[in-house]
């Protein structure tokens, strides 16, 4: 097996932690990126052979911090895989979304991955196993009530990934878009969890997403992966017949708006 040096942003989150545990168990070397040094240290100590893995602190809302991160990664000998996993979600009807929340969501969910890809391309271009995995969402293909800002950021990430796949088609860098459905992590507020339960929306464990990412490491051709059924079907249906999906989702409006009111002023996660 080829041992890869893998950078994971948002490493201490639910999906990031699951990826780190799975990749370390498989023998890869990890660079765990986040903002909390204590949480990163705890995660590293949980990994197989913790001494093989590194911690890097970075505020991905800052362009300067991303530039510094790219320099640090160059100093330690390069990168094989970049996983843009860091992200934030927010459940609220648009009139209730504050300017700061809009800016944070676009900065972390969209601009940070774009800047990281740009900054690390020189390092990835010299790897024989170069791979980028941008972690999106089924809401990057289906606009959903109560998640307008989040959908905008993930639609943007999907479009960026598609363009980058085509831009790098003549290079040995695989660019993947990984789109989970709802995942059981702390990112989901109590209102979102209750809403999903009432609507019958299924949720996956973070390990399901980690396994999908692990499989993408061996894909040498750029691709998109959508997780969950019927979510994969609705992604395709929405692309072909958005009016049909809109009609179906309209029936959920009273329930969604009820939970959005319960959400109140809960912070972004």
Tab-separated table of C-alpha atoms in Angstrom:
chain	number	residue	atom	x	y	z
A	1	UNK	CA	0.000	0.000	0.000
A	2	UNK	CA	1.206	3.496	-0.823
A	3	UNK	CA	1.502	5.645	2.296
A	4	UNK	CA	0.006	9.082	1.636
A	5	UNK	CA	0.473	12.376	3.425
A	6	UNK	CA	-3.088	13.605	3.902
A	7	UNK	CA	-4.158	17.084	5.043
A	8	UNK	CA	-7.572	17.149	6.739
A	9	UNK	CA	-9.172	20.497	7.551
A	10	UNK	CA	-11.817	20.608	10.239
A	11	UNK	CA	-10.090	17.541	11.645
A	12	UNK	CA	-11.716	17.580	15.092
A	13	UNK	CA	-15.292	17.661	13.783
A	14	UNK	CA	-17.430	14.562	13.516
A	15	UNK	CA	-16.576	13.742	9.912
A	16	UNK	CA	-12.989	14.943	10.219
A	17	UNK	CA	-12.335	12.774	13.281
A	18	UNK	CA	-13.839	9.725	11.593
A	19	UNK	CA	-11.643	10.291	8.541
A	20	UNK	CA	-8.547	10.759	10.681
A	21	UNK	CA	-9.154	7.530	12.596
A	22	UNK	CA	-9.816	5.547	9.409
A	23	UNK	CA	-6.855	6.945	7.459
A	24	UNK	CA	-4.425	6.520	10.345
A	25	UNK	CA	-5.564	2.932	10.845
A	26	UNK	CA	-4.849	2.339	7.154
A	27	UNK	CA	-1.276	3.521	7.691
A	28	UNK	CA	-1.351	6.991	6.151
A	29	UNK	CA	0.415	10.033	7.603
A	30	UNK	CA	-1.898	12.872	8.554
A	31	UNK	CA	-1.705	16.620	8.991
A	32	UNK	CA	-4.606	17.615	11.240
A	33	UNK	CA	-5.716	21.205	10.678
A	34	UNK	CA	-7.950	23.117	13.058
A	35	UNK	CA	-8.170	26.069	15.423
A	36	UNK	CA	-8.106	24.342	18.831
A	37	UNK	CA	-4.715	22.912	19.760
A	38	UNK	CA	-6.056	20.938	22.724
A	39	UNK	CA	-8.739	19.210	20.660
A	40	UNK	CA	-6.233	18.456	17.916
A	41	UNK	CA	-3.832	16.935	20.446
A	42	UNK	CA	-6.577	14.752	21.889
A	43	UNK	CA	-7.479	13.540	18.403
A	44	UNK	CA	-3.870	12.797	17.485
A	45	UNK	CA	-3.460	10.714	20.635
A	46	UNK	CA	-6.438	8.593	19.571
A	47	UNK	CA	-4.854	7.734	16.234
A	48	UNK	CA	-2.829	4.675	15.364
A	49	UNK	CA	0.852	5.568	15.751
A	50	UNK	CA	0.178	9.149	16.891
A	51	UNK	CA	3.845	10.139	16.546
A	52	UNK	CA	3.494	9.828	12.750
A	53	UNK	CA	0.916	12.609	12.548
A	54	UNK	CA	1.217	16.393	12.732
A	55	UNK	CA	-0.936	19.209	14.002
A	56	UNK	CA	-1.245	22.596	12.325
A	57	UNK	CA	-3.246	25.499	13.678
A	58	UNK	CA	-5.010	27.730	11.174
A	59	UNK	CA	-8.003	30.048	11.067
A	60	UNK	CA	-9.329	29.209	7.623
A	61	UNK	CA	-11.416	32.364	7.575
A	62	UNK	CA	-8.147	34.240	7.044
A	63	UNK	CA	-6.469	34.351	3.627
A	64	UNK	CA	-3.142	35.146	5.309
A	65	UNK	CA	-3.476	32.089	7.575
A	66	UNK	CA	-4.063	29.865	4.553
A	67	UNK	CA	-0.949	31.255	2.870
A	68	UNK	CA	1.038	30.508	6.029
A	69	UNK	CA	-0.413	27.004	6.160
A	70	UNK	CA	0.687	26.319	2.586
A	71	UNK	CA	4.205	27.494	3.479
A	72	UNK	CA	4.301	25.220	6.536
A	73	UNK	CA	3.208	22.247	4.453
A	74	UNK	CA	5.924	22.944	1.895
A	75	UNK	CA	8.475	23.055	4.717
A	76	UNK	CA	7.530	19.578	5.944
A	77	UNK	CA	7.967	17.943	2.557
A	78	UNK	CA	4.766	18.408	0.617
A	79	UNK	CA	1.300	16.873	0.373
A	80	UNK	CA	-0.338	14.004	-1.478
A	81	UNK	CA	-3.977	14.563	-0.522
A	82	UNK	CA	-5.967	17.639	0.487
A	83	UNK	CA	-9.344	17.049	2.100
A	84	UNK	CA	-11.368	20.246	2.393
A	85	UNK	CA	-13.663	19.113	5.186
A	86	UNK	CA	-13.924	22.200	7.419
A	87	UNK	CA	-17.325	23.803	7.245
A	88	UNK	CA	-20.151	25.429	9.099
A	89	UNK	CA	-23.914	25.017	8.831
A	90	UNK	CA	-26.783	27.229	9.807
A	91	UNK	CA	-30.514	26.538	9.926
A	92	UNK	CA	-32.652	29.675	9.654
A	93	UNK	CA	-35.041	31.385	7.299
A	94	UNK	CA	-33.229	34.025	5.267
A	95	UNK	CA	-34.631	37.119	7.076
A	96	UNK	CA	-33.141	35.744	10.303
A	97	UNK	CA	-29.634	35.192	8.902
A	98	UNK	CA	-27.193	37.880	10.054
A	99	UNK	CA	-24.516	39.426	7.836
A	100	UNK	CA	-21.726	37.947	9.956
A	101	UNK	CA	-23.224	34.475	9.568
A	102	UNK	CA	-23.477	34.872	5.797
A	103	UNK	CA	-19.862	35.982	5.592
A	104	UNK	CA	-18.602	33.180	7.833
A	105	UNK	CA	-20.443	30.520	5.864
A	106	UNK	CA	-19.115	31.688	2.519
A	107	UNK	CA	-15.606	32.178	3.897
A	108	UNK	CA	-15.266	28.746	5.477
A	109	UNK	CA	-17.397	26.603	3.159
A	110	UNK	CA	-16.322	28.110	-0.165
A	111	UNK	CA	-13.460	30.606	-0.103
A	112	UNK	CA	-11.234	28.548	2.206
A	113	UNK	CA	-11.329	25.434	-0.039
A	114	UNK	CA	-10.672	27.605	-3.098
A	115	UNK	CA	-7.700	29.275	-1.432
A	116	UNK	CA	-6.327	25.990	-0.116
A	117	UNK	CA	-6.557	24.333	-3.519
A	118	UNK	CA	-4.791	27.294	-5.114
A	119	UNK	CA	-2.119	27.406	-2.426
A	120	UNK	CA	-1.383	23.681	-2.430
A	121	UNK	CA	-1.464	23.012	-6.184
A	122	UNK	CA	2.316	23.482	-6.488
A	123	UNK	CA	2.820	20.782	-3.833
A	124	UNK	CA	0.174	18.440	-5.229
A	125	UNK	CA	1.533	18.760	-8.759
A	126	UNK	CA	4.754	16.977	-7.779
A	127	UNK	CA	2.993	14.058	-6.060
A	128	UNK	CA	2.469	10.822	-7.975
A	129	UNK	CA	-0.743	10.241	-5.993
A	130	UNK	CA	-2.197	13.741	-5.861
A	131	UNK	CA	-5.829	13.987	-4.833
A	132	UNK	CA	-8.226	16.696	-3.684
A	133	UNK	CA	-11.483	15.800	-1.948
A	134	UNK	CA	-13.927	18.655	-1.437
A	135	UNK	CA	-16.590	17.654	1.072
A	136	UNK	CA	-19.870	19.112	-0.102
A	137	UNK	CA	-23.452	18.130	0.595
A	138	UNK	CA	-26.600	16.920	-1.095
A	139	UNK	CA	-27.701	20.518	-0.392
A	140	UNK	CA	-25.044	21.547	-2.895
A	141	UNK	CA	-27.404	20.218	-5.574
A	142	UNK	CA	-30.838	20.735	-4.015
A	143	UNK	CA	-31.931	24.097	-2.643
A	144	UNK	CA	-33.662	23.490	0.683
A	145	UNK	CA	-35.814	25.738	2.853
A	146	UNK	CA	-34.035	27.019	5.952
A	147	UNK	CA	-30.585	26.414	4.492
A	148	UNK	CA	-30.409	29.066	1.771
A	149	UNK	CA	-26.985	30.412	2.793
A	150	UNK	CA	-25.576	26.926	3.364
A	151	UNK	CA	-26.927	25.758	0.011
A	152	UNK	CA	-25.357	28.763	-1.706
A	153	UNK	CA	-21.954	27.917	-0.243
A	154	UNK	CA	-22.172	24.241	-1.183
A	155	UNK	CA	-23.573	24.941	-4.661
A	156	UNK	CA	-20.550	27.183	-5.090
A	157	UNK	CA	-18.174	24.472	-3.858
A	158	UNK	CA	-19.672	21.982	-6.289
A	159	UNK	CA	-19.296	24.423	-9.179
A	160	UNK	CA	-15.730	25.213	-8.182
A	161	UNK	CA	-14.903	21.508	-7.975
A	162	UNK	CA	-16.389	20.823	-11.403
A	163	UNK	CA	-14.412	23.654	-12.970
A	164	UNK	CA	-11.204	22.550	-11.248
A	165	UNK	CA	-11.728	18.967	-12.423
A	166	UNK	CA	-11.808	20.246	-15.998
A	167	UNK	CA	-8.963	22.698	-15.496
A	168	UNK	CA	-6.680	19.932	-14.202
A	169	UNK	CA	-7.824	17.262	-16.660
A	170	UNK	CA	-4.392	17.243	-18.307
A	171	UNK	CA	-2.575	16.710	-14.986
A	172	UNK	CA	-2.225	13.763	-12.632
A	173	UNK	CA	-4.342	15.352	-9.899
A	174	UNK	CA	-7.678	13.697	-9.126
A	175	UNK	CA	-10.312	16.165	-7.913
A	176	UNK	CA	-13.348	14.691	-6.180
A	177	UNK	CA	-16.601	16.091	-4.845
A	178	UNK	CA	-18.003	14.071	-1.931
A	179	UNK	CA	-21.603	14.906	-1.049
A	180	UNK	CA	-23.025	13.343	2.113
A	181	UNK	CA	-26.652	13.563	3.117
A	182	UNK	CA	-27.456	14.443	6.752
A	183	UNK	CA	-24.752	13.173	9.105
A	184	UNK	CA	-24.983	12.660	12.878
A	185	UNK	CA	-22.554	15.302	14.138
A	186	UNK	CA	-22.598	18.238	16.546
A	187	UNK	CA	-23.054	20.486	13.528
A	188	UNK	CA	-26.771	19.657	13.621
A	189	UNK	CA	-28.769	21.608	16.192
A	190	UNK	CA	-31.497	19.966	18.264
A	191	UNK	CA	-34.106	21.601	16.017
A	192	UNK	CA	-32.526	20.117	12.883
A	193	UNK	CA	-32.311	16.652	14.448
A	194	UNK	CA	-35.968	16.788	15.482
A	195	UNK	CA	-37.038	18.117	12.081
A	196	UNK	CA	-35.203	15.348	10.241
A	197	UNK	CA	-36.860	12.775	12.470
A	198	UNK	CA	-40.349	14.149	11.816
A	199	UNK	CA	-39.749	14.415	8.069
A	200	UNK	CA	-38.226	10.944	7.891
A	201	UNK	CA	-34.889	12.260	6.607
A	202	UNK	CA	-32.253	9.618	7.199
A	203	UNK	CA	-28.902	10.391	8.783
A	204	UNK	CA	-25.584	8.622	8.350
A	205	UNK	CA	-22.839	8.083	10.897
A	206	UNK	CA	-19.589	10.000	10.200
A	207	UNK	CA	-17.868	6.673	9.557
A	208	UNK	CA	-19.981	6.224	6.412
A	209	UNK	CA	-18.530	9.438	4.991
A	210	UNK	CA	-15.013	8.439	6.068
A	211	UNK	CA	-15.342	5.114	4.241
A	212	UNK	CA	-16.494	6.897	1.077
A	213	UNK	CA	-13.506	9.244	1.307
A	214	UNK	CA	-11.187	6.270	1.791
A	215	UNK	CA	-12.477	4.748	-1.436
A	216	UNK	CA	-11.899	8.005	-3.295
A	217	UNK	CA	-8.209	7.886	-2.394
A	218	UNK	CA	-7.790	5.058	-4.902
A	219	UNK	CA	-9.750	6.793	-7.693
A	220	UNK	CA	-7.254	8.189	-10.184
A	221	UNK	CA	-9.927	9.889	-12.283
A	222	UNK	CA	-11.883	12.856	-10.961
A	223	UNK	CA	-15.420	12.026	-9.925
A	224	UNK	CA	-18.401	13.040	-7.810
A	225	UNK	CA	-19.846	10.811	-5.088
A	226	UNK	CA	-23.292	11.295	-3.564
A	227	UNK	CA	-24.212	9.334	-0.448
A	228	UNK	CA	-27.573	7.969	0.599
A	229	UNK	CA	-30.802	6.845	-0.988
A	230	UNK	CA	-33.190	8.455	-1.948
A	231	UNK	CA	-30.967	11.557	-1.778
A	232	UNK	CA	-28.901	10.478	-4.792
A	233	UNK	CA	-32.135	10.031	-6.759
A	234	UNK	CA	-33.444	13.481	-5.788
A	235	UNK	CA	-30.140	15.096	-6.784
A	236	UNK	CA	-30.570	13.701	-10.286
A	237	UNK	CA	-34.277	14.468	-10.390
A	238	UNK	CA	-33.677	18.047	-9.291
A	239	UNK	CA	-31.142	18.471	-12.080
A	240	UNK	CA	-33.647	17.290	-14.691
A	241	UNK	CA	-37.036	18.333	-13.298
A	242	UNK	CA	-36.562	20.909	-10.515
A	243	UNK	CA	-40.253	21.800	-10.546
A	244	UNK	CA	-41.164	18.281	-9.425
A	245	UNK	CA	-38.784	18.470	-6.480
A	246	UNK	CA	-39.991	21.978	-5.598
A	247	UNK	CA	-43.578	20.719	-5.530
A	248	UNK	CA	-42.643	17.849	-3.209
A	249	UNK	CA	-40.640	20.090	-0.879
A	250	UNK	CA	-43.445	22.648	-0.674
A	251	UNK	CA	-45.446	20.095	1.314
A	252	UNK	CA	-42.737	20.178	3.987
A	253	UNK	CA	-42.822	23.966	4.411
A	254	UNK	CA	-45.079	24.123	7.508
A	255	UNK	CA	-42.910	21.616	9.358
A	256	UNK	CA	-39.633	23.263	8.369
A	257	UNK	CA	-40.840	26.736	9.303
A	258	UNK	CA	-42.064	25.474	12.682
A	259	UNK	CA	-38.620	24.113	13.512
A	260	UNK	CA	-36.926	27.208	12.117
A	261	UNK	CA	-38.852	29.264	14.683
A	262	UNK	CA	-37.702	26.870	17.417
A	263	UNK	CA	-34.123	27.286	16.249
A	264	UNK	CA	-34.178	30.910	17.317
A	265	UNK	CA	-30.757	32.456	17.678
A	266	UNK	CA	-28.698	29.256	17.794
A	267	UNK	CA	-25.178	29.935	16.497
A	268	UNK	CA	-23.606	28.525	13.382
A	269	UNK	CA	-21.950	25.152	13.920
